mmCIF file of C-alpha atoms in Angstrom:
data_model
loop_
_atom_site.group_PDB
_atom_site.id
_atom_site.type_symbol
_atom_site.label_atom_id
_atom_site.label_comp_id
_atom_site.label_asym_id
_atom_site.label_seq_id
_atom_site.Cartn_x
_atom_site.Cartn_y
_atom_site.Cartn_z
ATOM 1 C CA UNK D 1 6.610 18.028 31.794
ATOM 2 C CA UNK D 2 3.824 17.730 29.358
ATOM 3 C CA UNK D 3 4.513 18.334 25.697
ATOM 4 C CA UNK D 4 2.951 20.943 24.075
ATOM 5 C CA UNK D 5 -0.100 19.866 21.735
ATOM 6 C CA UNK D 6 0.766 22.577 18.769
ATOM 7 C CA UNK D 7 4.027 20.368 18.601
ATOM 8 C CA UNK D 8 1.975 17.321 17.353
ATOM 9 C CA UNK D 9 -0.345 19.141 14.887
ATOM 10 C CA UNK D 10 2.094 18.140 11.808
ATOM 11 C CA UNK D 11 0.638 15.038 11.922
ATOM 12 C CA UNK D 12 -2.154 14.671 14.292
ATOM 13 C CA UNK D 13 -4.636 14.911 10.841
ATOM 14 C CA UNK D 14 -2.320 13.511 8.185
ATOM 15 C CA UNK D 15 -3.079 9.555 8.051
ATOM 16 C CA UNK D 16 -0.080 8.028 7.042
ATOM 17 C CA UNK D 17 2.411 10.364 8.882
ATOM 18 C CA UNK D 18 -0.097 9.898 12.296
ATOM 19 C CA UNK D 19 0.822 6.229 11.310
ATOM 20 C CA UNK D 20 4.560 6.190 10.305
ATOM 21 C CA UNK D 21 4.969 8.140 13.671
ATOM 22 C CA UNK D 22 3.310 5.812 15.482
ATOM 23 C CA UNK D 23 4.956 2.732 13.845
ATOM 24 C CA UNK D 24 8.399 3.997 14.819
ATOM 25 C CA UNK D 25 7.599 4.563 18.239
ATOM 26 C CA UNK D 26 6.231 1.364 18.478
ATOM 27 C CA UNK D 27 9.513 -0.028 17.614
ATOM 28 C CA UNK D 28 11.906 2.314 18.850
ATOM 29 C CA UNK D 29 15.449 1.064 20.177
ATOM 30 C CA UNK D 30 17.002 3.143 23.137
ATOM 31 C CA UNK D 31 19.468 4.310 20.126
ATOM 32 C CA UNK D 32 16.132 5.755 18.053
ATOM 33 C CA UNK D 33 14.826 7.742 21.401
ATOM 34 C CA UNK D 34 18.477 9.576 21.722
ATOM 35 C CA UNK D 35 20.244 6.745 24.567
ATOM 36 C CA UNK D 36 23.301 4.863 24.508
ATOM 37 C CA UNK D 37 23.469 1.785 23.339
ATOM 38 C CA UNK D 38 22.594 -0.499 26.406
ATOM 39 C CA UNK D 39 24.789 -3.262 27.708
ATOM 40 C CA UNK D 40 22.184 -5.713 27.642
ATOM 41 C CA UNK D 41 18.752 -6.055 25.994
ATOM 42 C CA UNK D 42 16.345 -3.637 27.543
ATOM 43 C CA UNK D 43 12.198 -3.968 26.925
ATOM 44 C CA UNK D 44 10.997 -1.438 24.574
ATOM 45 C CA UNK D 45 9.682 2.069 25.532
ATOM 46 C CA UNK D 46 6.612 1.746 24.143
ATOM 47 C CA UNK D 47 5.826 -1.731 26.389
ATOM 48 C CA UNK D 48 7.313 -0.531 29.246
ATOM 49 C CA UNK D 49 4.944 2.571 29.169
ATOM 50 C CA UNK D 50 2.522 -0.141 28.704
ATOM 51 C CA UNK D 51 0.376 1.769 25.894
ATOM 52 C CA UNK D 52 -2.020 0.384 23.109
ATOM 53 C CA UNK D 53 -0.296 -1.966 21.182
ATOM 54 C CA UNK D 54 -2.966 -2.761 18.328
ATOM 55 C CA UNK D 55 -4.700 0.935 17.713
ATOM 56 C CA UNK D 56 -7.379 0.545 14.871
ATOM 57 C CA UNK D 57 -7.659 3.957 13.718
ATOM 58 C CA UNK D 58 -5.955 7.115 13.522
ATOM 59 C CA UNK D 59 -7.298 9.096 16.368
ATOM 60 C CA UNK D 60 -6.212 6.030 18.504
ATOM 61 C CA UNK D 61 -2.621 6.177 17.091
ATOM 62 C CA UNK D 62 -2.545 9.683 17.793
ATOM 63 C CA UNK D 63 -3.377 9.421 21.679
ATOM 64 C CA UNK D 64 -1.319 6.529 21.579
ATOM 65 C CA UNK D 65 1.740 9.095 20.303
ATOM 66 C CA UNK D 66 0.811 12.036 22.833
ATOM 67 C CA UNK D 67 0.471 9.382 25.528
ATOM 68 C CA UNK D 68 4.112 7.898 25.010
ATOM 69 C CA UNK D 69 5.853 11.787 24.946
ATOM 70 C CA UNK D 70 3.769 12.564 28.133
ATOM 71 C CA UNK D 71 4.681 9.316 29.885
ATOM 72 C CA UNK D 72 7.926 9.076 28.810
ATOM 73 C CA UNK D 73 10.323 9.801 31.708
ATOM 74 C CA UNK D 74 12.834 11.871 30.095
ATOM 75 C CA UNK D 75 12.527 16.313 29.952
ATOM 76 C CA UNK D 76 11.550 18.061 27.376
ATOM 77 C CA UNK D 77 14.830 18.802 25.625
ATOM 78 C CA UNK D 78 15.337 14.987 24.690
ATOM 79 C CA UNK D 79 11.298 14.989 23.529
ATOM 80 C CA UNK D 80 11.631 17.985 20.956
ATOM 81 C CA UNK D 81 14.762 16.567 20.068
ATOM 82 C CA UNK D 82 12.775 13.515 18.985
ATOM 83 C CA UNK D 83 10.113 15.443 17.578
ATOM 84 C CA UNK D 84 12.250 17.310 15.608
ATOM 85 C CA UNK D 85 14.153 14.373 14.320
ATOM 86 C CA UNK D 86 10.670 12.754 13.235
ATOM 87 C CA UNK D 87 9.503 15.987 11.686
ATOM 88 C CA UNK D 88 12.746 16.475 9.510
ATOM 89 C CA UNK D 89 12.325 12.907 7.940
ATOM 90 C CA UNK D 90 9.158 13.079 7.628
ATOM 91 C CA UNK D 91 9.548 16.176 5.547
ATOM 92 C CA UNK D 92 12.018 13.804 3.371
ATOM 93 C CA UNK D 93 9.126 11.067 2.614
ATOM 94 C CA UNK D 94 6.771 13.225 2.051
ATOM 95 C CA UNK D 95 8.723 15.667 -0.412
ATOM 96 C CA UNK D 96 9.524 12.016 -2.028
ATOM 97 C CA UNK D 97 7.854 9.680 -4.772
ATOM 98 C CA UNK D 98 4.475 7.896 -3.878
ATOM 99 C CA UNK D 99 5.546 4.448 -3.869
ATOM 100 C CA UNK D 100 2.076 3.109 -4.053
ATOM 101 C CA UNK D 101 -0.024 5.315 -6.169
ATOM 102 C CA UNK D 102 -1.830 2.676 -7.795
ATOM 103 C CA UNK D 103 -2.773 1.547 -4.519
ATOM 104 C CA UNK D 104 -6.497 1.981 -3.804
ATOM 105 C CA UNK D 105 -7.792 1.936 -0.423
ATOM 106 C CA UNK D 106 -11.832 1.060 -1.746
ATOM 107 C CA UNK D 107 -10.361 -2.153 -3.215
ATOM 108 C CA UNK D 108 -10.115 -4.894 -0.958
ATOM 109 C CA UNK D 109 -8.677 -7.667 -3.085
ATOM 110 C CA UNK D 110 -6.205 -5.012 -4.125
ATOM 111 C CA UNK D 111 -5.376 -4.083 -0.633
ATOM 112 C CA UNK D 112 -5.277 -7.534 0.627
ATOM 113 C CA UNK D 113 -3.077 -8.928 -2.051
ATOM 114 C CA UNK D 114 -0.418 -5.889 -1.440
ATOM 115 C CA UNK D 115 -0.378 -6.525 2.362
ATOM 116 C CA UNK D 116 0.532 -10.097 1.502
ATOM 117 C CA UNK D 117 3.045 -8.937 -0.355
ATOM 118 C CA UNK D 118 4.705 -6.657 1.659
ATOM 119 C CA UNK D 119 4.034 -8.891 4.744
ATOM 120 C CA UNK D 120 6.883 -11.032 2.899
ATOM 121 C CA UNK D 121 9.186 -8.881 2.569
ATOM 122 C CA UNK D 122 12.208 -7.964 5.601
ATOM 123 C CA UNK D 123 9.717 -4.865 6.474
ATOM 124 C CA UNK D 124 8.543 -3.717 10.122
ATOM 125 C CA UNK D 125 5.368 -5.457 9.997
ATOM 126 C CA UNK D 126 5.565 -7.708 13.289
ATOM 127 C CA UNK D 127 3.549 -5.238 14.911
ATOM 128 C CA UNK D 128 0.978 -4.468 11.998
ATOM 129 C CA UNK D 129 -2.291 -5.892 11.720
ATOM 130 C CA UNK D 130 -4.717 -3.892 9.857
ATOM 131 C CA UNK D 131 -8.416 -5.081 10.670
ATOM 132 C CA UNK D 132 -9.863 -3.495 7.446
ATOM 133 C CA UNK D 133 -9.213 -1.986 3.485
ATOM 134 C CA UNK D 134 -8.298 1.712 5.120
ATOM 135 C CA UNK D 135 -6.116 0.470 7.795
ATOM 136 C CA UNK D 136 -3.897 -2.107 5.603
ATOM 137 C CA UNK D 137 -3.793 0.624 3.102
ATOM 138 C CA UNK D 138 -1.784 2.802 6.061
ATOM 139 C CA UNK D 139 -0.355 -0.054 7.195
ATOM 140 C CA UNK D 140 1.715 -0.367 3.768
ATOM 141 C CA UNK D 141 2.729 3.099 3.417
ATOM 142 C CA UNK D 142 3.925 2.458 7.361
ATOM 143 C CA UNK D 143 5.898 -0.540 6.554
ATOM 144 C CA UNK D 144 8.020 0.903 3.370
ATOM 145 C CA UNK D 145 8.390 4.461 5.519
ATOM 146 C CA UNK D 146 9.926 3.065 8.200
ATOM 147 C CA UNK D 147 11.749 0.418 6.524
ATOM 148 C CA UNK D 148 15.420 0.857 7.139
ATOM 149 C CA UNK D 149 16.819 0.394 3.344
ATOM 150 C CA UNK D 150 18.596 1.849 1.036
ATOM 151 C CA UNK D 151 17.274 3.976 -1.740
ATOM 152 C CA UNK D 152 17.822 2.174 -4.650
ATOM 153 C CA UNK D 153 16.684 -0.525 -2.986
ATOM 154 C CA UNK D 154 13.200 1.155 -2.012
ATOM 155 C CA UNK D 155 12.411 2.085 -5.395
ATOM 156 C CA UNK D 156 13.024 -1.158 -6.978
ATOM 157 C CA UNK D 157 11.113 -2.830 -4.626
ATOM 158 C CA UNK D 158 8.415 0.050 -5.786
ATOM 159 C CA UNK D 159 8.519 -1.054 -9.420
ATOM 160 C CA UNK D 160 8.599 -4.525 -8.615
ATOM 161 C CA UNK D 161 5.399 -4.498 -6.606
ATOM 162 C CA UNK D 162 3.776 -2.063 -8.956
ATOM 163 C CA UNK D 163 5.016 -4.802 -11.667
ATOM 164 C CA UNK D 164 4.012 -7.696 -9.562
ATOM 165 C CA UNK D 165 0.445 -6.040 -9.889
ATOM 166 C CA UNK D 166 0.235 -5.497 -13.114
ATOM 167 C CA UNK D 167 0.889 -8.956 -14.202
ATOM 168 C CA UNK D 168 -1.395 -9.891 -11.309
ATOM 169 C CA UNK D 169 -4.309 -8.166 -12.559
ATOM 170 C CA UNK D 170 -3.544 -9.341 -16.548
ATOM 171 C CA UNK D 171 -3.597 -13.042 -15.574
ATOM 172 C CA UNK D 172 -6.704 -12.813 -13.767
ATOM 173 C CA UNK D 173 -7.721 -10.909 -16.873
ATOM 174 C CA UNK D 174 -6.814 -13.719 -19.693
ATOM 175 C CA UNK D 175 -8.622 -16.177 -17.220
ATOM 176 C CA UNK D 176 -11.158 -18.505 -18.871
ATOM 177 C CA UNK D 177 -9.318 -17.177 -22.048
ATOM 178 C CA UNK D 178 -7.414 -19.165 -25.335
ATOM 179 C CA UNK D 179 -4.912 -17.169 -27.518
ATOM 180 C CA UNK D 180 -5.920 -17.481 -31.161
ATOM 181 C CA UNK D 181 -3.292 -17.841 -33.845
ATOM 182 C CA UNK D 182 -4.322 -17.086 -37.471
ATOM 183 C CA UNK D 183 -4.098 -14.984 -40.425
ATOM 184 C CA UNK D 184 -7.086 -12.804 -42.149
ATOM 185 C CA UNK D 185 -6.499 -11.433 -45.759
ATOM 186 C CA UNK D 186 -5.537 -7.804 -45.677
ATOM 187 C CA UNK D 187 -9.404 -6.816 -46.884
ATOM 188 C CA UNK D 188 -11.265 -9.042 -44.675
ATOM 189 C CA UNK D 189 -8.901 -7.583 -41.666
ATOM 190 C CA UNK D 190 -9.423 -3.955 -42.663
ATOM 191 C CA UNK D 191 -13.807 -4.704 -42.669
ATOM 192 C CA UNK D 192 -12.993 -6.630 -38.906
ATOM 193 C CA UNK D 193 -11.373 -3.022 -38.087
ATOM 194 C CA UNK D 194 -14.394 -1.334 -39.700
ATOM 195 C CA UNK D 195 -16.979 -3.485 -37.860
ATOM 196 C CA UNK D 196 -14.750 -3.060 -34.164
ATOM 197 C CA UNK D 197 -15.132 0.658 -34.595
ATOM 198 C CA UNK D 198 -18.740 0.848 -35.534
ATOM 199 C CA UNK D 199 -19.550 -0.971 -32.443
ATOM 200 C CA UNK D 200 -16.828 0.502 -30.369
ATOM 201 C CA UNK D 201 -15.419 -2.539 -29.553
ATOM 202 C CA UNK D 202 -11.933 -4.331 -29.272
ATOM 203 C CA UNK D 203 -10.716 -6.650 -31.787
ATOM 204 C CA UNK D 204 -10.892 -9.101 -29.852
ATOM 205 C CA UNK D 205 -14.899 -8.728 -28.423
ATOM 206 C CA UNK D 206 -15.831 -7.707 -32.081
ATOM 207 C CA UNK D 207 -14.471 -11.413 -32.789
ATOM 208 C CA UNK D 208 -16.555 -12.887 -30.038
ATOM 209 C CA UNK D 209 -19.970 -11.143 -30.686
ATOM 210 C CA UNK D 210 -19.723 -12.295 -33.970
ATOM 211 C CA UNK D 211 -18.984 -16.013 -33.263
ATOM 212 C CA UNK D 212 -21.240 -15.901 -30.209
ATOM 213 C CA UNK D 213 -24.152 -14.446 -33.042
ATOM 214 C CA UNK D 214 -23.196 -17.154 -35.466
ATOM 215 C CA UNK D 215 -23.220 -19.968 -33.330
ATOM 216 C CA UNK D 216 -26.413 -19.220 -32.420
ATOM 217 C CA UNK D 217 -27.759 -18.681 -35.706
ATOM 218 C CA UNK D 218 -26.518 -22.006 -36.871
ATOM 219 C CA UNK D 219 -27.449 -24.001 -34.069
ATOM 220 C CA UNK D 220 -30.082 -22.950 -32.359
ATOM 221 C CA UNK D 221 -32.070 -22.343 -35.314
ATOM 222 C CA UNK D 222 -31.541 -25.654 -36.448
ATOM 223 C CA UNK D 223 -33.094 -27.270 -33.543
ATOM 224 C CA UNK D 224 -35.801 -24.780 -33.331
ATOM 225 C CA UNK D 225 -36.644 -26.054 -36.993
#
């Protein structure tokens, strides 16, 4: 018996939930689908209904989803059971904490650096691979949401990526860059202050247009002469 389609529409145009639904189908044990533990290792549903096992996009996740409840030989009782199940945590993660809102889908180095990064990590990612920015941005909301881990130790791992990042993006910052160690009389720091603000610049770039301008005085104009 078919499932009805108004039973799917939670998801069907949500992105990451399409995708976190999809994910733990794709690696569901006969425990996660509502059997017994079995007395020896068993294929799992989702090969033995022999469905899509590297969908590229949303709407292909979601036929992938509808195809596995339709195919799947059980009755409908055990497949709203499941549905149900999926819908109640789903509710959970969703009333929850973003875990990657600095995350931006239009970056690519961004996105590719976090998939690394995750990819590392003792996540459900086996069957994961993203083939552009939008889908590796899914794919690491999928990994974390179906990761099986305690709380504390989800949100620690969210700081410590978000962290991770941070430092990430200040050392490629400071690249091609020398700390400078010295002292400026109280007066002479108060005009550098004066000059940074009429220019609406840092302290730092007010220092460096004025060396750069300088230099160039000094030297060029000597060899011009």
């Amino acid at each position: 018996m078919l499932v009805p389609e108004r039973s799917f529409e939670w998801f069907k145009n949500d992105d990451r939930a399409c995708f976190w639904v999809w994910a733990l189908l794709r690696t569901a044990q006969p425990q996660f689908l509502g059997y017994s533990k079995p007395v020896s290792p068993t294929p799992l549903m989702y090969d033995q209904l022999n469905l899509d096992k590297y969908p590229t996009s949303t709407s292909d996740r979601f036929s992938s989803i509808v195809d596995f409840f339709d195919f799947w030989p059980e009755g409908p009782s055990m497949k709203a059971k499941l549905l149900e199940h999926l819908k109640f945590n789903w509710t959970q993660i969703y009333n929850g904490a973003d875990p990657f809102k600095w995350l931006n889908h239009r970056d690519g180095d961004q996105c590719d650096w976090a998939w690394k990064y995750v990819s590392k990590y003792d996540m459900p990612t086996w069957h994961l691979s993203p083939i552009n920015n939008k889908e590796k941005h899914l794919a690491i909301y999928a990994a974390f949401d179906a990761w099986i881990a305690p709380q504390d130790t989800r949100r620690l791992f969210s700081i410590n990526i978000g962290k991770a990042w941070s430092q990430k993006k200040h050392r490629d910052k400071m690249e091609g860059k020398k700390p400078l160690n010295s002292y400026l009389n109280v007066d002479t720091k108060k005009k550098l202050d004066e000059l940074a603000k009429y220019h609406d610049k840092k302290i730092h770039a007010m220092l460096e247009s004025m060396i750069e301008g300088e230099y160039a005085r000094t030297f060029y104009s000597v060899s011009e002469d």
